[in-house]
XYZ file of C-alpha atoms in Angstrom:
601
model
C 0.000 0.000 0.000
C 2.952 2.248 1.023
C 4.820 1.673 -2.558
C 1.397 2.052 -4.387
C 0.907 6.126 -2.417
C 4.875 6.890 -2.702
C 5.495 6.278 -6.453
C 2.772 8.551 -7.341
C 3.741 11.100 -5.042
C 7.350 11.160 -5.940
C 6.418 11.560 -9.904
C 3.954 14.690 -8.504
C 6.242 16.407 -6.290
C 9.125 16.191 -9.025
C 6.294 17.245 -11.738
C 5.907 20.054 -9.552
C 9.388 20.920 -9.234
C 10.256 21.345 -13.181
C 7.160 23.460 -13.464
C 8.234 25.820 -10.705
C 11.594 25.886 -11.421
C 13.807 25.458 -14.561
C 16.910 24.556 -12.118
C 15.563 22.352 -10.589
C 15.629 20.060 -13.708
C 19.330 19.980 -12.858
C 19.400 18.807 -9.549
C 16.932 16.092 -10.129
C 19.086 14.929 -13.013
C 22.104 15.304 -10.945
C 20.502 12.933 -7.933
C 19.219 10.657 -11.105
C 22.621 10.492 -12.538
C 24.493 9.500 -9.067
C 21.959 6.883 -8.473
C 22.244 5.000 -11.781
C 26.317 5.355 -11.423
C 25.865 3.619 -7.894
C 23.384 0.719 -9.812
C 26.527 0.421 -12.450
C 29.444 0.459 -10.008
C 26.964 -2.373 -7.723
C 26.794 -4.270 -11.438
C 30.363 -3.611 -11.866
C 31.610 -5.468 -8.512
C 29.389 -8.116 -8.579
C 30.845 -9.353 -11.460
C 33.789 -10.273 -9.255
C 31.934 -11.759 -6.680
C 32.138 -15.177 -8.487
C 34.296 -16.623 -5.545
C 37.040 -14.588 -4.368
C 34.452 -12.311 -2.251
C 32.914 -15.436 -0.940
C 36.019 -16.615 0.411
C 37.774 -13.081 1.182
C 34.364 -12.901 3.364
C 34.490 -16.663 5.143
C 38.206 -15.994 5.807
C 38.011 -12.447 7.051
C 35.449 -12.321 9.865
C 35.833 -14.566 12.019
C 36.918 -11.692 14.429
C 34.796 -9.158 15.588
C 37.550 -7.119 14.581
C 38.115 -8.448 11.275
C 34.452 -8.234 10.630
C 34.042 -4.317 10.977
C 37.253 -4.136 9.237
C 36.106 -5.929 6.493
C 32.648 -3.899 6.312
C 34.847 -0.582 6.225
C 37.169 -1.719 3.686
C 34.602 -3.094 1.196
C 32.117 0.377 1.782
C 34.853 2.206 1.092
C 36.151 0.537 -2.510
C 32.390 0.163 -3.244
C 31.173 3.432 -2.122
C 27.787 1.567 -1.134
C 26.935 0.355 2.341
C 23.658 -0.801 0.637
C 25.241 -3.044 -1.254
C 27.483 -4.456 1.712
C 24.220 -4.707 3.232
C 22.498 -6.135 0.756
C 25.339 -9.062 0.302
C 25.746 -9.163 3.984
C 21.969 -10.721 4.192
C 22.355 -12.853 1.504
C 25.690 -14.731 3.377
C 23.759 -15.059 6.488
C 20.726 -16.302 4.191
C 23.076 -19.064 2.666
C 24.340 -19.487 6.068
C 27.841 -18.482 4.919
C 28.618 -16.000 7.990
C 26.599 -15.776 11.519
C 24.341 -13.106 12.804
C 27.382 -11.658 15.241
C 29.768 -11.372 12.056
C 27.142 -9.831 9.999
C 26.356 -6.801 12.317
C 30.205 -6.652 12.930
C 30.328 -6.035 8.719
C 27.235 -3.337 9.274
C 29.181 -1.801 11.968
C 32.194 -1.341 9.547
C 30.435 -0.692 6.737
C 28.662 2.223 8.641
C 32.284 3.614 8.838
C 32.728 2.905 5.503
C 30.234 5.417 4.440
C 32.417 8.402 5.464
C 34.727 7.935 2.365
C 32.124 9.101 0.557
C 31.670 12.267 2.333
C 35.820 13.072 2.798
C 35.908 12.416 -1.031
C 33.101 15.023 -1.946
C 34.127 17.488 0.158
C 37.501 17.175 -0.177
C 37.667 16.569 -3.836
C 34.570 16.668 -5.663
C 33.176 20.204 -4.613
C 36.648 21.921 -5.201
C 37.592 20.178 -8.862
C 36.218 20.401 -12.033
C 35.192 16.511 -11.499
C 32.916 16.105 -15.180
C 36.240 16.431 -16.668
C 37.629 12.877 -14.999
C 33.704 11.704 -16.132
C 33.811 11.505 -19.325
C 36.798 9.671 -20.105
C 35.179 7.112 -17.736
C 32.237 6.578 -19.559
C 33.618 6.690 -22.503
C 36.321 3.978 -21.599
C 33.614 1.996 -19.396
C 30.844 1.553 -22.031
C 33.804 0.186 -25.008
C 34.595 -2.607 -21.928
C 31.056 -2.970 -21.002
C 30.273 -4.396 -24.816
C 33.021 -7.140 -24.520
C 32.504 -10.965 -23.934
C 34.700 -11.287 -21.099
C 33.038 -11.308 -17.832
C 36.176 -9.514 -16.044
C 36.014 -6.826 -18.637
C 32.520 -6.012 -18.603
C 32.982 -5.430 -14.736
C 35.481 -3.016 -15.606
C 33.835 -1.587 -17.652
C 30.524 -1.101 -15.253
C 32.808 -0.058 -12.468
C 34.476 2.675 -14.465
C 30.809 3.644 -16.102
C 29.259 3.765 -12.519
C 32.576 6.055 -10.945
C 31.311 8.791 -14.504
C 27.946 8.827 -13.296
C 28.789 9.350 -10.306
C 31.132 12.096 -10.942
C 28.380 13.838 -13.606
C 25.822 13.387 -10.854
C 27.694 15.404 -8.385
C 28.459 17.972 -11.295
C 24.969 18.572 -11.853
C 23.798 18.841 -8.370
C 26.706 21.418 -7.617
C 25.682 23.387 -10.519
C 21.939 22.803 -9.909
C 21.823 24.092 -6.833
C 24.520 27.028 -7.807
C 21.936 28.192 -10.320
C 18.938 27.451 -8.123
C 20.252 30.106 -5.287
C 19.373 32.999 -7.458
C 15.904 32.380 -7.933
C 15.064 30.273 -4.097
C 17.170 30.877 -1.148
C 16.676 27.756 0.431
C 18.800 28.999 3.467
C 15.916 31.086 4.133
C 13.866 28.295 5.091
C 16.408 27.577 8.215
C 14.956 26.293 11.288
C 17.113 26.788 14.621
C 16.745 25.157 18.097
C 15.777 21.334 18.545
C 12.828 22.101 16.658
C 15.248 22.773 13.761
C 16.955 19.856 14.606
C 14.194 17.115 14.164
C 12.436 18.646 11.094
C 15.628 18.051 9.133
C 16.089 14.887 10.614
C 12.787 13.896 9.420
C 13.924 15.498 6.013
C 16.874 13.410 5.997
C 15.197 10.061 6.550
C 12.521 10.725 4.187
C 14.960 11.555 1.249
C 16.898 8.311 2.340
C 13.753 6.656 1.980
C 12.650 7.883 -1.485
C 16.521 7.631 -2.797
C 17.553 4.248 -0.854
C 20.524 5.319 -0.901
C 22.410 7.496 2.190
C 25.547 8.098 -0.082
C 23.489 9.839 -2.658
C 21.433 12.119 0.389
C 24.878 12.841 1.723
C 26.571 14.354 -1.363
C 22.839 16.030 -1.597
C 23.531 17.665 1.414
C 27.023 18.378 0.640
C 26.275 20.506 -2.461
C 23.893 22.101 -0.812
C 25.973 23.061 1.645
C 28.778 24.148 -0.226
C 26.155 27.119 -1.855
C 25.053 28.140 1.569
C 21.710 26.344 0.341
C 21.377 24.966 4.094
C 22.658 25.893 7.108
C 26.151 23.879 8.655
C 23.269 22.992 11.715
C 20.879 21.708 9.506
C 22.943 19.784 7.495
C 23.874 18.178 10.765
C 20.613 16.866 11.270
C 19.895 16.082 7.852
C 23.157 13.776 8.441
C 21.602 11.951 11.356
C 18.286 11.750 9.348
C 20.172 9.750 6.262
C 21.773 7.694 8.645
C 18.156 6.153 10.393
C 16.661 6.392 6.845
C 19.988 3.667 4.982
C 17.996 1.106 7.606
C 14.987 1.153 5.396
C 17.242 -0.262 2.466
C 18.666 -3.315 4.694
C 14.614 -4.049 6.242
C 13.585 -4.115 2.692
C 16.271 -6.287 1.047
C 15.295 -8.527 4.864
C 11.917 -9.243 3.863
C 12.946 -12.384 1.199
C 15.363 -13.532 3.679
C 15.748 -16.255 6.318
C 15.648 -15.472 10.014
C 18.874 -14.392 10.161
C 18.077 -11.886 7.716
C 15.542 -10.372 9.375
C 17.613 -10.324 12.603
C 20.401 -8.483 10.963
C 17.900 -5.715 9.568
C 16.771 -5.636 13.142
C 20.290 -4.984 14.382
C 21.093 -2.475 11.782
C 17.944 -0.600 12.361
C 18.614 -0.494 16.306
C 21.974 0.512 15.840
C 21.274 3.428 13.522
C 18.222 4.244 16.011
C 20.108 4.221 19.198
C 23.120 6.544 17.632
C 21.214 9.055 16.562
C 19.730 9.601 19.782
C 22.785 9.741 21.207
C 23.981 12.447 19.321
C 20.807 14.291 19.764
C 21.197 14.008 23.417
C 24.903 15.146 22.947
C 24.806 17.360 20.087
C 26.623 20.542 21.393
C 29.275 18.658 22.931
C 29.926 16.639 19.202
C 29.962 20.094 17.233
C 32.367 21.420 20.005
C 34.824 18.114 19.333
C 33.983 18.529 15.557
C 35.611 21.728 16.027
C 38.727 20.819 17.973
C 39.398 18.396 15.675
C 38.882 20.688 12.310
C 41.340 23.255 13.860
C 43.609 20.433 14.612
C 43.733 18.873 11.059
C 43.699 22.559 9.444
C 40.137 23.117 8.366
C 39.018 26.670 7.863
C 36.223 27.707 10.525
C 33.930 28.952 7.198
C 34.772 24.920 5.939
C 31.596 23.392 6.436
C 31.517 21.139 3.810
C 34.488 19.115 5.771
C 33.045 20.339 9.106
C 30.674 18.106 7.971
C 32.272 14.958 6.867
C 34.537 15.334 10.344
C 31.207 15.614 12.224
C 29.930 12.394 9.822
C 32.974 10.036 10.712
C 32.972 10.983 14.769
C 29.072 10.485 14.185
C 29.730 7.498 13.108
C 32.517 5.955 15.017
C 31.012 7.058 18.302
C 28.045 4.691 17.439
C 30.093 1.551 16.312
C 32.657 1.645 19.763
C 29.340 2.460 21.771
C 27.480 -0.871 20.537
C 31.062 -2.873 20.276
C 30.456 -4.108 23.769
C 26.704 -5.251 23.856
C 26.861 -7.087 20.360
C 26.486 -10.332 22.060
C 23.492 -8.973 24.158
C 21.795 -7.580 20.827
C 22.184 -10.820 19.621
C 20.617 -12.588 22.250
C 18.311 -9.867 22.132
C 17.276 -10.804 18.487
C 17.533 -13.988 18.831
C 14.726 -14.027 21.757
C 13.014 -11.840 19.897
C 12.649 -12.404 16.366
C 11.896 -16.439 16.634
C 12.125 -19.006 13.934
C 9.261 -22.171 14.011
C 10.499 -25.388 14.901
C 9.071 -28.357 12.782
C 9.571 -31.792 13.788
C 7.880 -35.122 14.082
C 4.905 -33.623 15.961
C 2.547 -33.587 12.739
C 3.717 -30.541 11.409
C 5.116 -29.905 8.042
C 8.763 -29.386 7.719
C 10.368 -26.281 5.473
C 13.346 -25.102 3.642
C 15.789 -23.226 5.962
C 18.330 -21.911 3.500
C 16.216 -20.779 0.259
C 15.222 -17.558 0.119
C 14.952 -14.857 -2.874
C 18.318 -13.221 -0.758
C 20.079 -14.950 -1.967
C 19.626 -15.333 -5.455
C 21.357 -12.141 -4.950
C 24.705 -14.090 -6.406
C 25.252 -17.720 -8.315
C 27.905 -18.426 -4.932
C 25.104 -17.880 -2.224
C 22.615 -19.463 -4.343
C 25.038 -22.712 -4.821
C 25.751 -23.031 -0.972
C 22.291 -22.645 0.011
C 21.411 -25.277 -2.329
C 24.008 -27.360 -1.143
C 22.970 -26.711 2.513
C 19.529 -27.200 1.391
C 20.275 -30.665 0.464
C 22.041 -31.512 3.605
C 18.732 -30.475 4.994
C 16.665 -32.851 2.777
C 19.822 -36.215 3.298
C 19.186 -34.937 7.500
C 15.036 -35.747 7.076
C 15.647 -38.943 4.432
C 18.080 -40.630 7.253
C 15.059 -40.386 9.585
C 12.612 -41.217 7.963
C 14.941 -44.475 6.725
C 16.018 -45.557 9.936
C 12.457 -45.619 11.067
C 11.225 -47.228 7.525
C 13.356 -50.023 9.091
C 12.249 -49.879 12.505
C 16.004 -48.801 13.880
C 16.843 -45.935 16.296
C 18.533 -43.405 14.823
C 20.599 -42.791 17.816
C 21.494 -46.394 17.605
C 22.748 -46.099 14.032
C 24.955 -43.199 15.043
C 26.706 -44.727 17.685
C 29.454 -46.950 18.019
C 27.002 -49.797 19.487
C 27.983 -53.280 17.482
C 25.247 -53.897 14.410
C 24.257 -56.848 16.153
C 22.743 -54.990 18.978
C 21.498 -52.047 16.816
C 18.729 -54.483 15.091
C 18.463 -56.636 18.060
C 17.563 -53.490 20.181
C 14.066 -53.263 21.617
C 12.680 -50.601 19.512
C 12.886 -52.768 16.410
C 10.878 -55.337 17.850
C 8.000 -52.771 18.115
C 5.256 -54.004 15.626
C 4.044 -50.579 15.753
C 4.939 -49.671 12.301
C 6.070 -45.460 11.069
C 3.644 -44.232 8.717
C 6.417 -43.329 6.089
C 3.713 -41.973 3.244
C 2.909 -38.980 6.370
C 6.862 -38.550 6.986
C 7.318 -38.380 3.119
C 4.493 -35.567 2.579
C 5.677 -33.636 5.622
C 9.362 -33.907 5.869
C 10.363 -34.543 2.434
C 8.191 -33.772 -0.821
C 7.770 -29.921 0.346
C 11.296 -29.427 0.660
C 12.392 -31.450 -2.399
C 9.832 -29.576 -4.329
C 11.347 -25.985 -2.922
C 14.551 -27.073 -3.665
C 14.150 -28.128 -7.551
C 11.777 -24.898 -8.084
C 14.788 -22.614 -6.250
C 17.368 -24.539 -8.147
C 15.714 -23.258 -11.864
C 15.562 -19.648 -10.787
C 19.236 -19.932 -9.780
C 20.800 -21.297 -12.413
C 19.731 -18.105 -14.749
C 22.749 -16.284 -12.989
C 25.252 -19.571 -12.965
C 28.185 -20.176 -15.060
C 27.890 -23.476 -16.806
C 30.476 -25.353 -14.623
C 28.045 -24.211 -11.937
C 25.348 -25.398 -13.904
C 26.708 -28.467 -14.110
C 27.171 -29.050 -10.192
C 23.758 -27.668 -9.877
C 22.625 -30.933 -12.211
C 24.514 -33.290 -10.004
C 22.664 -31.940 -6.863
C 19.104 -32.705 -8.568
C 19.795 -35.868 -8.946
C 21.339 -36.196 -5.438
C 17.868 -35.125 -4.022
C 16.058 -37.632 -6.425
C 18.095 -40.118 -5.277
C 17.016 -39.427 -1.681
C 13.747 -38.972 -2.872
C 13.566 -42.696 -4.317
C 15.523 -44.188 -1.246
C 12.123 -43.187 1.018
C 9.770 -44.818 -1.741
C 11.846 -47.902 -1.726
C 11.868 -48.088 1.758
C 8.208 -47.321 1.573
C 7.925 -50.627 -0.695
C 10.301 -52.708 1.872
C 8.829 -51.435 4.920
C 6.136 -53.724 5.228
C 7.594 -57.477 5.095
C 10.656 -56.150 6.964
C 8.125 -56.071 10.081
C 6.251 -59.380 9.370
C 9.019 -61.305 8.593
C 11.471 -59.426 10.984
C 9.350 -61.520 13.526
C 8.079 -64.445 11.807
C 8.829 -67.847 13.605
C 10.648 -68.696 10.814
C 13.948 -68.257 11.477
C 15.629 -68.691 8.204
C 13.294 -65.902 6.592
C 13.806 -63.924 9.733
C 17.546 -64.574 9.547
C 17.249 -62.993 5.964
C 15.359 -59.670 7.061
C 17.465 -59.010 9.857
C 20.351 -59.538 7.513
C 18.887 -56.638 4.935
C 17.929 -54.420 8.340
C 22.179 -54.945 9.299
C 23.273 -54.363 6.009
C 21.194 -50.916 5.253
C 21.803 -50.059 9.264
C 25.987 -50.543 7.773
C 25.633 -48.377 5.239
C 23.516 -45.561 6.471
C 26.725 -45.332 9.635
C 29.203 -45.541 6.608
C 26.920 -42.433 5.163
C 26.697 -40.927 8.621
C 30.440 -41.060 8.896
C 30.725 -39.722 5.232
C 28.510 -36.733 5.924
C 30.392 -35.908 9.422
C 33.684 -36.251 8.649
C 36.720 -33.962 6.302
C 39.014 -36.547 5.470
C 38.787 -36.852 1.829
C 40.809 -40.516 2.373
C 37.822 -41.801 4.944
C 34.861 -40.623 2.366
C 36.856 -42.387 -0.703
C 37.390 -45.571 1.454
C 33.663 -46.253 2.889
C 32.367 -44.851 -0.661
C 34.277 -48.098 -2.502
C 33.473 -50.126 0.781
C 29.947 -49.637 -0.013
C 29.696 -50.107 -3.578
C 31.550 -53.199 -3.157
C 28.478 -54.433 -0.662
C 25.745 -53.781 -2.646
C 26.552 -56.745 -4.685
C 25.446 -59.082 -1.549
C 21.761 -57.632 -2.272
C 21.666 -60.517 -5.337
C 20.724 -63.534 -3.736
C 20.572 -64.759 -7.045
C 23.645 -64.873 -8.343
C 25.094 -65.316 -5.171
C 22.873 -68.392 -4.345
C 21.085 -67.871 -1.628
C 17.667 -68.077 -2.586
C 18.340 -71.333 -4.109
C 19.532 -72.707 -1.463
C 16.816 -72.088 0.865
C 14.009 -72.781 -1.369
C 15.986 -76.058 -2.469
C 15.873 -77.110 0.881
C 12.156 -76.028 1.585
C 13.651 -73.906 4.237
C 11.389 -70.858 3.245
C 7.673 -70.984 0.966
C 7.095 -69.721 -2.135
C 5.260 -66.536 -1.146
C 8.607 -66.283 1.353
C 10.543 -66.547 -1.864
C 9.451 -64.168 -3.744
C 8.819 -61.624 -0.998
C 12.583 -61.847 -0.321
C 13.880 -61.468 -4.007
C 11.540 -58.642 -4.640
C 12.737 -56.806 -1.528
C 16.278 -57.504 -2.116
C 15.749 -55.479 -4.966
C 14.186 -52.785 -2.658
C 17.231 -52.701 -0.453
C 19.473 -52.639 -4.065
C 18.125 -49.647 -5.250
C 18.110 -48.280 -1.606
C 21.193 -48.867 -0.951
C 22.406 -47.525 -4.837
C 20.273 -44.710 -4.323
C 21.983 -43.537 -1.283
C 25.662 -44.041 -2.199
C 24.976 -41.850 -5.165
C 23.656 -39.409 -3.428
C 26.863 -39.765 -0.631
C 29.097 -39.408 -3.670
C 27.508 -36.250 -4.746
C 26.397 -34.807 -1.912
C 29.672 -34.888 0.271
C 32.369 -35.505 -2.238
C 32.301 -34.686 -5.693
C 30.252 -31.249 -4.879
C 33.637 -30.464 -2.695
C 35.808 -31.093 -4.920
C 33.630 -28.686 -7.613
C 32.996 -25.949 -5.588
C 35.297 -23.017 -4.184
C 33.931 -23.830 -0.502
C 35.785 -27.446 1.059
C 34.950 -29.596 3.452
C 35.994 -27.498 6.416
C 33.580 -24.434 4.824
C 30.936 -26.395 4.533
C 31.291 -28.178 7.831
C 31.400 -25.079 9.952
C 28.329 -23.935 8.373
C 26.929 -26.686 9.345
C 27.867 -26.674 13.192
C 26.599 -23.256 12.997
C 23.193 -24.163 12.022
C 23.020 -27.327 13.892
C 22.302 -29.567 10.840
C 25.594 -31.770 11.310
């Protein structure tokens, strides 16, 4: 509803504006111009994000420390703290990073933003900056047309720095040419009065913009005409600081949990600092001013009056909340709450797909892969119970004799597996091939190709519960028939599937690339024992009249079961936790610690 009323406004108000006022053609087209250079440059360093981001980010915050640093650092080469933000919820979507290293990256990336201003007002107010544009553009768009991938980000990146350098051009002289016929200083309001009307002005041209960099160097050229007083542009400051939040709650709303936490965190953050400096606002322009006549800025210098206050602003806020991000994140976490689904009748969902991130191919592939996990964690359940084993018992160290001998798989009480399968595994299955066709749009083909071997992964889970499904039901009768031979035969099925699902268990849990090799061979070398035909068996005991007929067939057709069970499953082992390793830029250890993180291991 609020999108519906704010479009039409914005076209109205800026419909308004041309009619009024010739000038102000320029300074629309100025703001315009910086916003699509700040689309470009996002374009532009995305198209490097193919891996080496990914694992610059895995590898760079797992310190508090490092985290802010690494928010700073990448605001600052980016000039965009949206899209920091933006990325930074699509890792914690694909469960790359944590919640406490993604508001450490916010924290730094808040920083980050002061570049911005130091550069404007240090560089692009005083030069003649549309004369460093044009090469740009001209030199980005000739790289943007080539097939290389590298290239064309080049090319975007140097395209998005022109615009940006026009846009500030145009708002300079916009607002230049806009003084003689408005005096928007004339519109000054002193006092705290003065102080939250512009604050609300700053928020609400965050809003409409989405971008605080852009309301910033709005300010800024304002400023630098006397268009707005050095106190207002103060709180105008403050106001594009609470109004970036809206940016990171919107890009929240597709994501997981953690998303929506981080957005949280960001939002509080922003909040709680700028009522700080409201509460301490004399005493910040008095240290703004110290510090200006320390560095050498001229008292009538309030263009970098500004972008000193901006940066203390700034910093003040990130070593204020330093020592309560583990409360915040308790905080959130108690707060914003996730459902738990398990094997209380209700339906089971994805935990790692989310339109977030689809943001990039890498995030897209690890959720996907995590996704999977998900789906292997549910199939193992609903398999061990298919065969009337503990799970516990499976993942222990008790001797295979014991595991089938063990109370609970005398129960005759049998596990409805058709329930299990329609709420633990076909939703998520079906999420995770629909998610998988939007993603691979973005993908390289080599990613494409991994992608592939993941489908059939999950269809080869998918098939292990029907089989089970199919085997389920003699495996109980004759399990504890008082014949002993048939029984002998069941149990020996139940023992060998109970072997191979540890073997998988072990596969899944473990990073030596030796151990998954060895009980990956070990296995396929064990499915042959499922053909009691060529191996004689059945013969045997139906040559002796040891079993019936019915008995007979019953076992052959189920030996199949347990085949194609037990084929289905080493497949999907192979994929899942060794050949997708090997493929992708995350190993074992990566993928691993993701997975302690979000308790699937």
């Amino acid at each position: 509803m609020l999108r519906r009323i704010l479009l039409p406004t914005i076209l109205v108000i800026l419909g308004y504006g041309f009619w009024i006022s010739p000038d102000f053609k320029e300074i629309a087209a100025g703001v315009s111009i910086f916003l699509f250079g700040m689309l470009t440059l996002e374009e532009g360093f995305k198209a490097f994000s193919g891996g080496t981001l990914e694992k610059i980010l895995q590898k760079s915050t797992d310190k508090l420390y490092k985290s802010i640093s690494f928010g700073f650092v990448a605001t600052a080469i980016m000039q965009s703290s949206s899209l920091v933000s933006v990325l930074t919820i699509s890792f914690i979507g694909a469960g790359l990073i944590g919640l406490t290293q993604g508001i450490g990256i916010i924290l730094g990336a808040n920083i980050g933003t002061t570049t911005g201003a130091w550069l404007m007002a240090g560089f692009g107010l005083k030069v003649k900056i549309s004369a460093y544009a044009m090469p740009m553009l001209a030199f980005g768009i000739v790289l943007i047309f080539q097939k290389s991938k590298p290239l064309k980000g080049v090319g975007y990146i140097l395209s998005g720095l022109g615009f940006l350098f026009l846009g500030i051009h145009y708002m300079k002289d916009g607002f230049e040419a806009f003084k003689a016929t408005v005096d928007l200083a004339s519109f000054a309001v002193d006092g705290f009065k003065g102080i939250l009307i512009f604050i609300g002005v700053g928020i609400l041209a965050t809003v409409v913009m989405q971008s605080s960099h852009a309301t910033i160097v709005l300010i800024l050229a304002a400023l630098s005409v006397g268009q707005i007083t050095y106190e207002n542009a103060l709180a105008l400051t403050i106001g594009a600081n609470i109004g970036t939040t809206i940016t990171a709650v919107i890009g929240s709303l597709s994501s997981n949990i953690d998303g929506k936490r981080l957005a949280g965190a960001h939002f509080i953050f922003n909040l709680v600092t700028a009522f700080v400096a409201i509460a301490i606002m004399d005493q910040i322009i008095y240290i703004v001013e110290i510090i200006s006549e320390s560095i050498g800025i001229a008292k009538d210098n309030h263009t970098l009056k500004l972008a000193v206050f901006d940066t203390l602003f700034k910093v003040m806020g990130v070593v204020l909340f330093i020592p309560f991000i583990d409360k915040l994140v308790n905080f959130l976490t108690k707060t914003i709450k996730t459902t738990k689904t398990r094997l209380d009748g209700e339906y089971d969902h994805v935990k790692f797909l989310n339109d977030s991130v689809l943001e990039l191919p890498s995030t897209s592939m690890a959720a996907i892969i995590l996704e999977t996990r998900h789906l292997y964690d549910n199939s193992f359940e609903i398999i061990t119970h298919g065969l009337n084993i503990k799970r516990s018992n499976i993942t222990s160290s008790m001797p295979l004799d014991e595991v089938i001998l063990d109370l609970y798989s005398k129960q005759k009480q049998t596990v409805d597996i058709d329930e299990f399968y329609n709420k633990r595994i076909k939703g998520i299955y079906g999420e995770i091939i629909d998610f998988s066709t939007k993603a691979q749009s973005q993908m390289s083909p080599d990613d494409i190709e991994v992608l592939y071997k993941l489908k059939l992964a999950n269809r080869d889970m998918v098939e292990a519960v029907k089989d089970t499904k199919q085997l389920q039901k003699n495996l109980l009768k004759y399990s504890n028939s008082t014949n002993g031979h048939i029984k002998e035969q069941y149990n020996k099925i139940r023992k060998d599937l109970a072997e191979l699902l540890r073997d998988i268990n072990t596969i899944a849990t473990t990073n030596e690339d030796d151990m998954i090799l060895l009980l990956l061979s070990k296995a396929k070398v064990h499915t042959k024992k499922y053909d009691i035909l060529a191996n004689g068996t059945l013969d045997n005991l139906i040559r002796h009249s040891l079993i019936t007929n019915e008995m007979a067939t019953s076992l052959m057709n189920d030996s199949a079961y347990a085949y194609d069970i037990s084929k289905n499953l080493i497949d999907m082992a192979e994929i899942t936790f060794s050949t997708v390793n090997e493929e992708m830029s995350m190993d074992s250890d990566d993928i691993k610690s993701i997975l302690d993180q979000k308790d699937i291991a």
